[in-house]
Short mmCIF file of C-alpha atoms in Angstrom, two decimals:
data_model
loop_
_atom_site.label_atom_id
_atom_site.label_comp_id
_atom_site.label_asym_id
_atom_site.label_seq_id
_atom_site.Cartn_x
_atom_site.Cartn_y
_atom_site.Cartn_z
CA UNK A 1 2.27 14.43 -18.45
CA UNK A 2 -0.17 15.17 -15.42
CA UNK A 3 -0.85 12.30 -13.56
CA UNK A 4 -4.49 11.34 -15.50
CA UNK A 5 -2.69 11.15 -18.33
CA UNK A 6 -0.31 8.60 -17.40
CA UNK A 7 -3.11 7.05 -16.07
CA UNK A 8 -4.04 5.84 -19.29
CA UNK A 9 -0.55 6.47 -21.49
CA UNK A 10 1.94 4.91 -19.33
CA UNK A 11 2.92 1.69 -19.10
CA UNK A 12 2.13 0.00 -22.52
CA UNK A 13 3.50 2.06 -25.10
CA UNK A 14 2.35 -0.10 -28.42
CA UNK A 15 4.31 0.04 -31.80
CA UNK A 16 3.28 0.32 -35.43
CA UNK A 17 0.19 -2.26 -35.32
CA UNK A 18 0.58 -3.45 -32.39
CA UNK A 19 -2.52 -3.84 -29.84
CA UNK A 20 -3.91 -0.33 -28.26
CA UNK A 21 -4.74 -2.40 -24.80
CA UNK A 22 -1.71 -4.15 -23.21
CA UNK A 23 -1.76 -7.66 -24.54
CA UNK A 24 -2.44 -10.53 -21.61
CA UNK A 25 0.69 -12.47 -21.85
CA UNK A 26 -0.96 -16.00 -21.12
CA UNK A 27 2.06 -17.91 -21.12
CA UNK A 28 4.42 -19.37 -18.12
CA UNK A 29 6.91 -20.14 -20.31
CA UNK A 30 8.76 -17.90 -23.24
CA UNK A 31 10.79 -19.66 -26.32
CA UNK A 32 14.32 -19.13 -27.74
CA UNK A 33 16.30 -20.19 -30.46
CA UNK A 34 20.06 -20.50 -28.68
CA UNK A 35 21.06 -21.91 -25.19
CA UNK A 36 23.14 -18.96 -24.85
CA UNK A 37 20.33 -16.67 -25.14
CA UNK A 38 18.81 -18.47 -22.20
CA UNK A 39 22.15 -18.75 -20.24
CA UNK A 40 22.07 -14.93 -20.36
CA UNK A 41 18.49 -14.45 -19.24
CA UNK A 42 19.41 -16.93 -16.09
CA UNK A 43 22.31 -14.91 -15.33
CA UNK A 44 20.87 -11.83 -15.13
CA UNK A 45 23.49 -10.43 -18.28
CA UNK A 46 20.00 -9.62 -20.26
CA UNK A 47 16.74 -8.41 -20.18
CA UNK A 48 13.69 -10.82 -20.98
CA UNK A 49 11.15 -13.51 -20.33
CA UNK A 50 12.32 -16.93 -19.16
CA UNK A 51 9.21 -17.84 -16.55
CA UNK A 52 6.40 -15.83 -15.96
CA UNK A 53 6.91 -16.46 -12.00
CA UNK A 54 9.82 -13.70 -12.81
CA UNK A 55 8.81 -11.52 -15.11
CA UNK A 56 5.69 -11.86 -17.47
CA UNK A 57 5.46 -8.99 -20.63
CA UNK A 58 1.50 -7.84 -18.80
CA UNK A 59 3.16 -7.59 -15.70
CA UNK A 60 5.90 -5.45 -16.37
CA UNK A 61 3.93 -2.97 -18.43
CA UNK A 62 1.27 -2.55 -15.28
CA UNK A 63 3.87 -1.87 -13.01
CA UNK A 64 5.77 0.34 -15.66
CA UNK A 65 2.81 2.52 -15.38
CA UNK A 66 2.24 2.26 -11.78
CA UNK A 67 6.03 3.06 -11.44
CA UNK A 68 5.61 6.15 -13.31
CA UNK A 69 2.59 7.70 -11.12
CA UNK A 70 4.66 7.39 -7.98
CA UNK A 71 7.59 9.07 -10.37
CA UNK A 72 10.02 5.55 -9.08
CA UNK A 73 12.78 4.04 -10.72
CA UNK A 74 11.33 0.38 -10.88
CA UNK A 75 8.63 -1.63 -10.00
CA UNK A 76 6.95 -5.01 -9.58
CA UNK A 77 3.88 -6.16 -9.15
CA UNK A 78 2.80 -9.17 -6.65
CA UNK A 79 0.19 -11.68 -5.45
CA UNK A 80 -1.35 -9.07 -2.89
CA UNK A 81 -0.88 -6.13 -0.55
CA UNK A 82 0.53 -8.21 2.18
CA UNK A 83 3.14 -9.67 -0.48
CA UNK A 84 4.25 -6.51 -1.24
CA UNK A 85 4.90 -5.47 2.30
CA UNK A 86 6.82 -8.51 2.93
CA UNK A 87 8.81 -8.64 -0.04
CA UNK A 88 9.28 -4.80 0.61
CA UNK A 89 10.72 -5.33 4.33
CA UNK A 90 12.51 -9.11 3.99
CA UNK A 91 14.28 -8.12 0.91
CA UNK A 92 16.60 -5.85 3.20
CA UNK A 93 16.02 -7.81 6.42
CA UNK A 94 17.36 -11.58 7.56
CA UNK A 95 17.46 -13.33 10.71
CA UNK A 96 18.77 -10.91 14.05
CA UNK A 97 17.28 -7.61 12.00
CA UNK A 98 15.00 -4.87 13.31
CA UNK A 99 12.38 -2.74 12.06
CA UNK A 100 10.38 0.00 13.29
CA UNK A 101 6.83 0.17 12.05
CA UNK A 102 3.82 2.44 13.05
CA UNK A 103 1.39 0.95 15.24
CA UNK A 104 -1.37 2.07 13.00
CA UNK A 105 -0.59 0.25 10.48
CA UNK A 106 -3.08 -2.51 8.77
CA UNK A 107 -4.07 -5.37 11.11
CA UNK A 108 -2.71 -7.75 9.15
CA UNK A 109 0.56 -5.73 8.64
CA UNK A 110 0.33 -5.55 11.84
CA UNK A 111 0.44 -9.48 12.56
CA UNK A 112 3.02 -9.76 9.77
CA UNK A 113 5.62 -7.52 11.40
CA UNK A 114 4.90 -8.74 15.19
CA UNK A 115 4.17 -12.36 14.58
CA UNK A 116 5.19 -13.96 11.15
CA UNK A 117 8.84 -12.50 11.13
CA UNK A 118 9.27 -12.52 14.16
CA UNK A 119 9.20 -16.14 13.68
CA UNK A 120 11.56 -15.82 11.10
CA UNK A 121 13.91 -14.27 13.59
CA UNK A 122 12.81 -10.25 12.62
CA UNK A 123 12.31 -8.33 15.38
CA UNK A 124 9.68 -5.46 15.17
CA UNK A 125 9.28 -2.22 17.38
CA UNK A 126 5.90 -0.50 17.40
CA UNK A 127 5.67 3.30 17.87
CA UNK A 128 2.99 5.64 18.22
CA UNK A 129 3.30 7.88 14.89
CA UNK A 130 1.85 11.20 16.82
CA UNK A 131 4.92 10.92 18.98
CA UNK A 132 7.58 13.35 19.09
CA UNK A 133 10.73 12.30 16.67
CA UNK A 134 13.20 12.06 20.07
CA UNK A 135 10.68 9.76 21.80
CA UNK A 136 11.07 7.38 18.44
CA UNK A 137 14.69 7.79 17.88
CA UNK A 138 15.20 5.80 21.13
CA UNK A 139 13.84 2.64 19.45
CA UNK A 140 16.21 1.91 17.00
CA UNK A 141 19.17 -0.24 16.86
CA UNK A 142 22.37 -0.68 15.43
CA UNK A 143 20.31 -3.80 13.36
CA UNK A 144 17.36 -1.68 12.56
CA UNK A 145 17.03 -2.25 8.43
CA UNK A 146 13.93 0.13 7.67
CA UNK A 147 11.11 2.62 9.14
CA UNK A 148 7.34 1.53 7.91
CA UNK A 149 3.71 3.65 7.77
CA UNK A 150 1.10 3.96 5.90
CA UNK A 151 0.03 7.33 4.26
CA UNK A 152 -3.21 7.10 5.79
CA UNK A 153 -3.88 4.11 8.10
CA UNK A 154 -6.36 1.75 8.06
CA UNK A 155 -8.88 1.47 9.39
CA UNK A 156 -8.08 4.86 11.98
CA UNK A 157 -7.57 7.29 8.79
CA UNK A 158 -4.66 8.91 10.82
CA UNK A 159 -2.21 11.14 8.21
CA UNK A 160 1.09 9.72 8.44
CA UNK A 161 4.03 12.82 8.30
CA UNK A 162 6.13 11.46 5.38
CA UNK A 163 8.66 13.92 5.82
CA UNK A 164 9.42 14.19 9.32
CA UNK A 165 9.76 10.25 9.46
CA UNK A 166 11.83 10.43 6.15
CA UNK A 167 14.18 12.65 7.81
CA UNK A 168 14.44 10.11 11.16
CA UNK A 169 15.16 7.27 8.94
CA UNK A 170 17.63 8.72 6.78
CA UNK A 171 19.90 10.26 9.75
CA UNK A 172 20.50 6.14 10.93
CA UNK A 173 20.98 5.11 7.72
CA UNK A 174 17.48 3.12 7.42
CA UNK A 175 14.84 3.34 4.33
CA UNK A 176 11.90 4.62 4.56
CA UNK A 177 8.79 2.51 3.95
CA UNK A 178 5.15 3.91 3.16
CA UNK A 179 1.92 1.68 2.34
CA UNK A 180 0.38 4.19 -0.08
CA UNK A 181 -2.92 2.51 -0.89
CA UNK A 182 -5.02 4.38 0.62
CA UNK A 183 -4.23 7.65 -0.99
CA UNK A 184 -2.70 6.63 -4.27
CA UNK A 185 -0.33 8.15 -6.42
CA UNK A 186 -3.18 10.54 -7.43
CA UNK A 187 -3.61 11.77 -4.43
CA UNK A 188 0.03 11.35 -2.74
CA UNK A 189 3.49 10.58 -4.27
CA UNK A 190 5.19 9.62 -0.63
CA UNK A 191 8.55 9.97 -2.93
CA UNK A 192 8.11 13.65 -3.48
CA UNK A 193 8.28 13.72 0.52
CA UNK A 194 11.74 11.63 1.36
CA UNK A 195 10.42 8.20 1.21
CA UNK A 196 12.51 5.42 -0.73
CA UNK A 197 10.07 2.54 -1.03
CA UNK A 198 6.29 2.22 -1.75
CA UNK A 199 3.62 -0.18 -1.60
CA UNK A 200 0.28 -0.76 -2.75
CA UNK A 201 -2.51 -3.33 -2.28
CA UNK A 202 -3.39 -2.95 -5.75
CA UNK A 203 -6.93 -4.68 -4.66
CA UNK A 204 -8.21 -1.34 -3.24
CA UNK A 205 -8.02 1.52 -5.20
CA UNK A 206 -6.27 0.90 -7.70
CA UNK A 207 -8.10 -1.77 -9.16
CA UNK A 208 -11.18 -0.26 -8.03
CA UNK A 209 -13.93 -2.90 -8.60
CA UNK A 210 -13.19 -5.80 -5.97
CA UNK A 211 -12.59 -8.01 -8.62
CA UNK A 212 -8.57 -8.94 -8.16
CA UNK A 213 -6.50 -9.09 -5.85
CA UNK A 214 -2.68 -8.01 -6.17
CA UNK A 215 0.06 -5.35 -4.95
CA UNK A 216 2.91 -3.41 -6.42
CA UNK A 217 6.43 -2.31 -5.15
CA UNK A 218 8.05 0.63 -6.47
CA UNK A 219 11.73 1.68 -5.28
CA UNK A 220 12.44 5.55 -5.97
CA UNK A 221 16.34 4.28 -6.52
CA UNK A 222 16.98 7.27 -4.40
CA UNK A 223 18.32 5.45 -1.01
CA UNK A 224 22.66 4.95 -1.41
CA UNK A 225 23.21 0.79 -0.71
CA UNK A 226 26.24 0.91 -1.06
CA UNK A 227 26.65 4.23 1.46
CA UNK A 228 25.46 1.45 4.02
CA UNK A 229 27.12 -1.50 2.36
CA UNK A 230 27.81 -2.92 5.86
CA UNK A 231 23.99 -2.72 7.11
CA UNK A 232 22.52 -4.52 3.63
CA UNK A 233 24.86 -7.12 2.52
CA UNK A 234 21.97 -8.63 0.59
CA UNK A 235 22.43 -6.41 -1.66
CA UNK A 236 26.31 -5.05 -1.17
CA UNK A 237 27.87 -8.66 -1.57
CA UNK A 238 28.00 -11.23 -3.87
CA UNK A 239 24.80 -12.88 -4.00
CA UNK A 240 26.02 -16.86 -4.75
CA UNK A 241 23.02 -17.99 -6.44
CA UNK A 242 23.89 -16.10 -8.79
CA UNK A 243 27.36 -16.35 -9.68
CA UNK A 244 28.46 -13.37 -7.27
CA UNK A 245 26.44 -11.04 -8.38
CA UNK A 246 26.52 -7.80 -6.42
CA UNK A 247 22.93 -6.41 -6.79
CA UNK A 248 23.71 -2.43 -5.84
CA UNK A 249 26.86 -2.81 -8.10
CA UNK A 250 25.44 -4.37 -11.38
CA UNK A 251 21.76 -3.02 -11.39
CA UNK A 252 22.28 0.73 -9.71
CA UNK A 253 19.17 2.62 -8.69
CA UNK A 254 17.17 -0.93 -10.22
CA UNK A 255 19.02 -2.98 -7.82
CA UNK A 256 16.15 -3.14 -4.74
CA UNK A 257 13.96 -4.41 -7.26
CA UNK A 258 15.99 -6.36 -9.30
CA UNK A 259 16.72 -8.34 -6.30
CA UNK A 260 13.33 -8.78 -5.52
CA UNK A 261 12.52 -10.19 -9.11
CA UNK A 262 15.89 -12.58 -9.38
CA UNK A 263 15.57 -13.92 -5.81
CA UNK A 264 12.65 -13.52 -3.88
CA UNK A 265 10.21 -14.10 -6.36
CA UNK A 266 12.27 -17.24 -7.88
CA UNK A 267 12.49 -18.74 -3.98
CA UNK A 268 9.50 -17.48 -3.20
CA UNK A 269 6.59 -16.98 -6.09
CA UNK A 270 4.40 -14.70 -5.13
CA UNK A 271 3.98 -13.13 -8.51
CA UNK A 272 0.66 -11.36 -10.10
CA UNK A 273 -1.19 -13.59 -12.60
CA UNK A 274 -1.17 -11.46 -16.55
CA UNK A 275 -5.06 -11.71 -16.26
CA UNK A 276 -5.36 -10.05 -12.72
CA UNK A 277 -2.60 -7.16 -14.20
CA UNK A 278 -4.90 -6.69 -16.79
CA UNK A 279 -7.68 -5.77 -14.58
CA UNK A 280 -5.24 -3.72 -12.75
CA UNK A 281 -4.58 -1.93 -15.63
CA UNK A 282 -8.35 -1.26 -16.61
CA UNK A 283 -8.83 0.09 -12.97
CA UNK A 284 -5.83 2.80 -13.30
CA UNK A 285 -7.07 3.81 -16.70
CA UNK A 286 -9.70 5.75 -14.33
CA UNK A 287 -7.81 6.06 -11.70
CA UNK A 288 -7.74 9.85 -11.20
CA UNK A 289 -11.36 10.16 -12.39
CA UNK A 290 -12.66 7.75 -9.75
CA UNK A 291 -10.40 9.45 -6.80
CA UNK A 292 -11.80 12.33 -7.18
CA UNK A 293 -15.48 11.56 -6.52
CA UNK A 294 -14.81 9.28 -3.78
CA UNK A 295 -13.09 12.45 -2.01
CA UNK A 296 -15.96 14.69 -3.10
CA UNK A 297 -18.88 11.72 -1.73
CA UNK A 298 -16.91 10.81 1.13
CA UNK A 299 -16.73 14.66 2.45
CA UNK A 300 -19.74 14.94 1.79
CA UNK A 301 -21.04 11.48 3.82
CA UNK A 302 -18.42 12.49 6.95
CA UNK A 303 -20.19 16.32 7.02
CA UNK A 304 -23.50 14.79 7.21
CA UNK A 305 -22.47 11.87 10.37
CA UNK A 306 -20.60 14.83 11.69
CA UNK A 307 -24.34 16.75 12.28
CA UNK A 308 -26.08 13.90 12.92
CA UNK A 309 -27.14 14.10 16.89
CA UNK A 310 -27.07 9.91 16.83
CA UNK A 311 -23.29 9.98 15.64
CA UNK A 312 -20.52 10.84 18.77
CA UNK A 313 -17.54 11.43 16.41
CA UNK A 314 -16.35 11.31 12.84
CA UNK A 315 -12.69 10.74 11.64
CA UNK A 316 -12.01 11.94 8.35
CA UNK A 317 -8.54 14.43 7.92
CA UNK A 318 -10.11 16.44 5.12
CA UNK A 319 -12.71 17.57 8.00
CA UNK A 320 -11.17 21.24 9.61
CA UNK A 321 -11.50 20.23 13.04
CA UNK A 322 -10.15 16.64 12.05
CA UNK A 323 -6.75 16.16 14.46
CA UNK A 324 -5.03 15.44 10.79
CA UNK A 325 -6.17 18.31 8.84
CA UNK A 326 -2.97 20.16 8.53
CA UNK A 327 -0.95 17.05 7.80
CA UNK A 328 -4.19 16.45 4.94
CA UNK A 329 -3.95 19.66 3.75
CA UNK A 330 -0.15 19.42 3.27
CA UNK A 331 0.58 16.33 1.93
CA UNK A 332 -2.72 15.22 0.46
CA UNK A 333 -4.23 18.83 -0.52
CA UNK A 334 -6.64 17.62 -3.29
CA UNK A 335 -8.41 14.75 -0.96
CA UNK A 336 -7.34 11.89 1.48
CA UNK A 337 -9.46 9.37 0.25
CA UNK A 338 -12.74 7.58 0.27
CA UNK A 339 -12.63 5.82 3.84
CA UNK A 340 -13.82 7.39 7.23
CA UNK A 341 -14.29 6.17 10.15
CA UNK A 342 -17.06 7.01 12.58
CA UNK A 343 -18.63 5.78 16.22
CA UNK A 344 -22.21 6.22 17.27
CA UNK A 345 -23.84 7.37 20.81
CA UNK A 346 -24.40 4.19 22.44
CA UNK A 347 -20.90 2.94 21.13
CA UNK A 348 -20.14 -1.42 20.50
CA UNK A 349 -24.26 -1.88 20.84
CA UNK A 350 -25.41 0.31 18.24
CA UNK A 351 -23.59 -0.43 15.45
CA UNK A 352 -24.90 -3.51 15.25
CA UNK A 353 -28.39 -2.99 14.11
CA UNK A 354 -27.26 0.34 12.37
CA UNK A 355 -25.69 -1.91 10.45
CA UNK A 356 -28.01 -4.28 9.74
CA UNK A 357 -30.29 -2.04 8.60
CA UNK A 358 -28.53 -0.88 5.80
CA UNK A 359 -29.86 -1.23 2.18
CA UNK A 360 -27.61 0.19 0.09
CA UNK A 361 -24.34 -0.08 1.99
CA UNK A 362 -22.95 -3.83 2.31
CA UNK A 363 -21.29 -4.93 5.13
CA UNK A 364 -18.00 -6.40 3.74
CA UNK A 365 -14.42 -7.18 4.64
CA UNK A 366 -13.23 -5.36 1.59
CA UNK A 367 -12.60 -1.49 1.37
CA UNK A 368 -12.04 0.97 -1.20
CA UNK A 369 -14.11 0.03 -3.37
CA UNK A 370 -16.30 1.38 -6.37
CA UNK A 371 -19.35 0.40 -3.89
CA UNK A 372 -19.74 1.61 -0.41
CA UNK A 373 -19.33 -0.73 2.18
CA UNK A 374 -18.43 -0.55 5.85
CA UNK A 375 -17.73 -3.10 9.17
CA UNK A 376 -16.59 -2.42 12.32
CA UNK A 377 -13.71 -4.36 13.47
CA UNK A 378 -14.74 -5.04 16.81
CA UNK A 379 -17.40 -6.95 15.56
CA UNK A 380 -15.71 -8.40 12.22
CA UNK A 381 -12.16 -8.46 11.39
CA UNK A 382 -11.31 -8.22 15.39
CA UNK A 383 -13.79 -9.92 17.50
CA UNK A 384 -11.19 -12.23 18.88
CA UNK A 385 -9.72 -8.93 20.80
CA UNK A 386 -11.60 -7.79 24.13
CA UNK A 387 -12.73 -3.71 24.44
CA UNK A 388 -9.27 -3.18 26.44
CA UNK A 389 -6.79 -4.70 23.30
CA UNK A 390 -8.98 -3.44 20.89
CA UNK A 391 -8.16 0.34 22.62
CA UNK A 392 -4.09 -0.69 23.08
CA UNK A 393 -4.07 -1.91 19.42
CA UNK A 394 -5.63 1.95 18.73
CA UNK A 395 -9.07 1.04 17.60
CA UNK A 396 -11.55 2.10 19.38
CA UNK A 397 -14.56 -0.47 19.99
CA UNK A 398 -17.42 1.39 18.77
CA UNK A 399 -15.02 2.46 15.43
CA UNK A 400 -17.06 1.81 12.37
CA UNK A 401 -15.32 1.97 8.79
CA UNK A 402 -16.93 3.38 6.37
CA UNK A 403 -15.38 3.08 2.42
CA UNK A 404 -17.64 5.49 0.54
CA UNK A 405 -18.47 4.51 -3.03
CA UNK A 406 -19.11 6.23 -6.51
CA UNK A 407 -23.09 6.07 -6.03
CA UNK A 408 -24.73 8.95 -5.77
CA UNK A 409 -24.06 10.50 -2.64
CA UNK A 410 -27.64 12.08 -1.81
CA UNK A 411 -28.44 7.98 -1.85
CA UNK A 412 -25.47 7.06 -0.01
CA UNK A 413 -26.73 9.52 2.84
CA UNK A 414 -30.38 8.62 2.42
CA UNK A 415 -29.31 4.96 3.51
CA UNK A 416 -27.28 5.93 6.51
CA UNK A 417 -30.61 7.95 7.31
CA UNK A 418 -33.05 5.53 7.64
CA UNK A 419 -30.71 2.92 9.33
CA UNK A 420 -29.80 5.96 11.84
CA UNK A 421 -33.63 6.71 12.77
CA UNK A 422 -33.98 2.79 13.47
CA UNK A 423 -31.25 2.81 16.22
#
């Protein structure tokens, strides 16, 4: 099936009389008539429902589908993007590990990676994803677990090269890691490109309509465990919770996420609710449908700023002279995405009462979104940071973030018209 069919076929597949729309599985808890039966569900010798903070019948079916756009093995769904991400990285990594992680990344993968694990006893290199592969190679360690990007980061809208950090990763015996939500599997399948693992904040795109918030693992159940039994005992050894179970032995190209389901979300719980899936799944029904006009608006929107004599730059890869555009064109040839970033003449100062003098456009936290809505960090999600961290971190002070919406786009333009001429 092309990929806005599954869209809309995969996932729920409904028997004679059963319900066309994936059932919401209300329920935490799931009946049975032995205490065998059950035995075998807690020792992992059968599939089921036990507790819905495993596995709940909505769940599985969203992330069934969502598995099957990014053409994975398995999948799970969680509480939120940042769940996902550090379910994604901690499921391979304990205390005295490594990981390398672009420095573009999302700010608050960002603070995960440098701050919260490193609490936890994680250690976390940054690198600079336009560097050359031999500069990077330098940074890893004989404890280095797993590489980490994002397809296209946010909020710089930098391309990240899937393949040539796929290679790095594989040739020390590392994972690689890529935060797809951005370009979805519509736009990008990071697997078709060497990566093992990907995450989504299923509250952007996917979803669509700012109305949940949740994310999604999927494992390709390409990457060899047991190849590098030494470097992941977590999942080459017997796991004693569970009666020795060895995860890459039992479970096969399922075992990443089988361990994630059995372990981290029992010790952990950060599991999607059945209603919130259910929106999920309503937002990928239109999934392909909706990426394609936010590409088509938000090329549009970033070749008008681009003209406009008030505007100093634009950022958007699907541009020509964007410093991206061949990595866009390569592994996102149908459109990036809906988000662009932009800076005016006048920088930090300006985009304050451009900004405020928007009528259409809301200034929110939120991105990728049905709506179009912008900030700019400096002033919002980073005003803690002075001009000088703000440029280390990458982001340049005057940046402003711009998530372009399905209106239409002559009235997305006319409103960053009028609140131009007033600046």
């Amino acid at each position: 099936m092309e990929i806005g069919t599954k869209c809309l076929q995969e996932g729920w597949k409904p028997a004679n009389g059963e319900a066309r729309q994936v059932p919401i599985c209300q329920s935490t808890t799931f009946k049975y008539d032995s205490s065998e039966e059950m035995g075998q569900l807690f020792d992992l010798e059968k599939d089921g429902y036990f507790y819905s903070r495993l596995a709940n019948p909505t769940c599985d079916a969203v992330a069934a589908k969502i598995c099957a756009l990014e053409g994975g093995e398995a999948g799970i769904l969680t509480a939120s993007g940042m769940a996902a991400n550090f379910l994604a990285v901690f499921n391979i990594c304990e205390a005295g590990d490594h990981i390398l992680a672009s420095s573009a990344v999302y700010g608050g993968t960002f603070n995960l990676f440098g701050t919260t694990m490193k609490k936890m006893g994680i250690d976390c290199t940054f690198f600079d994803q336009k560097d050359p592969v031999e500069k990077i190679e330098q940074y890893f360690r004989p404890n280095t677990k797993c590489v980490f990007g994002e397809t296209i980061t946010n909020p710089t809208v930098s391309v990240f090269d899937i393949e040539k950090f796929a290679d790095m990763a594989h040739r020390h015996g590392v994972p690689l890691i890529v935060d797809n939500t951005f370009a979805t599997p519509v736009n990008c399948r990071p697997f078709e490109w060497g990566a093992d693992i990907v995450t989504h904040s299923t509250t952007k795109y996917m979803e669509g309509h700012a109305a949940t918030i949740g994310g999604c693992i999927v494992d390709s159940g390409n990457f060899d465990w047991m190849a590098h039994a030494d470097k992941y005992p977590g999942l080459t050894t017997p796991d004693e919770s569970y009666h020795g179970i060895v995860y890459a032995q039992r479970f096969g190209k399922k075992a990443y996420i089988t361990k994630i389901d059995a372990q981290l979300m029992r010790d952990l719980g950060p599991c999607q609710s059945p209603q919130n899936a259910f929106y999920l799944n309503l937002g990928l029904e239109s999934l392909e449908v909706r990426m394609q006009r936010h590409c088509r608006n938000a090329l549009a929107v970033a070749e008008y700023l681009q003209a406009n004599e008030k505007v100093a730059w634009v950022r958007f890869s699907d541009l020509p002279q964007d410093p991206c555009h061949e990595l866009q064109q390569k592994y996102l040839p149908n459109g990036s995405c809906g988000v662009l970033s932009f800076g005016l003449k006048g920088g930090r100062a300006k985009a304050i009462p451009f900004m405020d003098s928007l009528k259409l456009i809301s200034i929110v936290t939120h991105v990728a979104d049905s709506r179009t809505c912008l900030l700019n960090p400096a002033s919002h999600t980073h005003r803690q940071m002075t001009d000088e961290q703000l440029l280390a971190a990458g982001i340049a002070p005057d940046l402003i973030r711009l998530s372009v919406g399905l209106e239409n786009v002559k009235d997305i333009i006319a409103d960053l018209a009028q609140a131009l001429d007033k600046i």
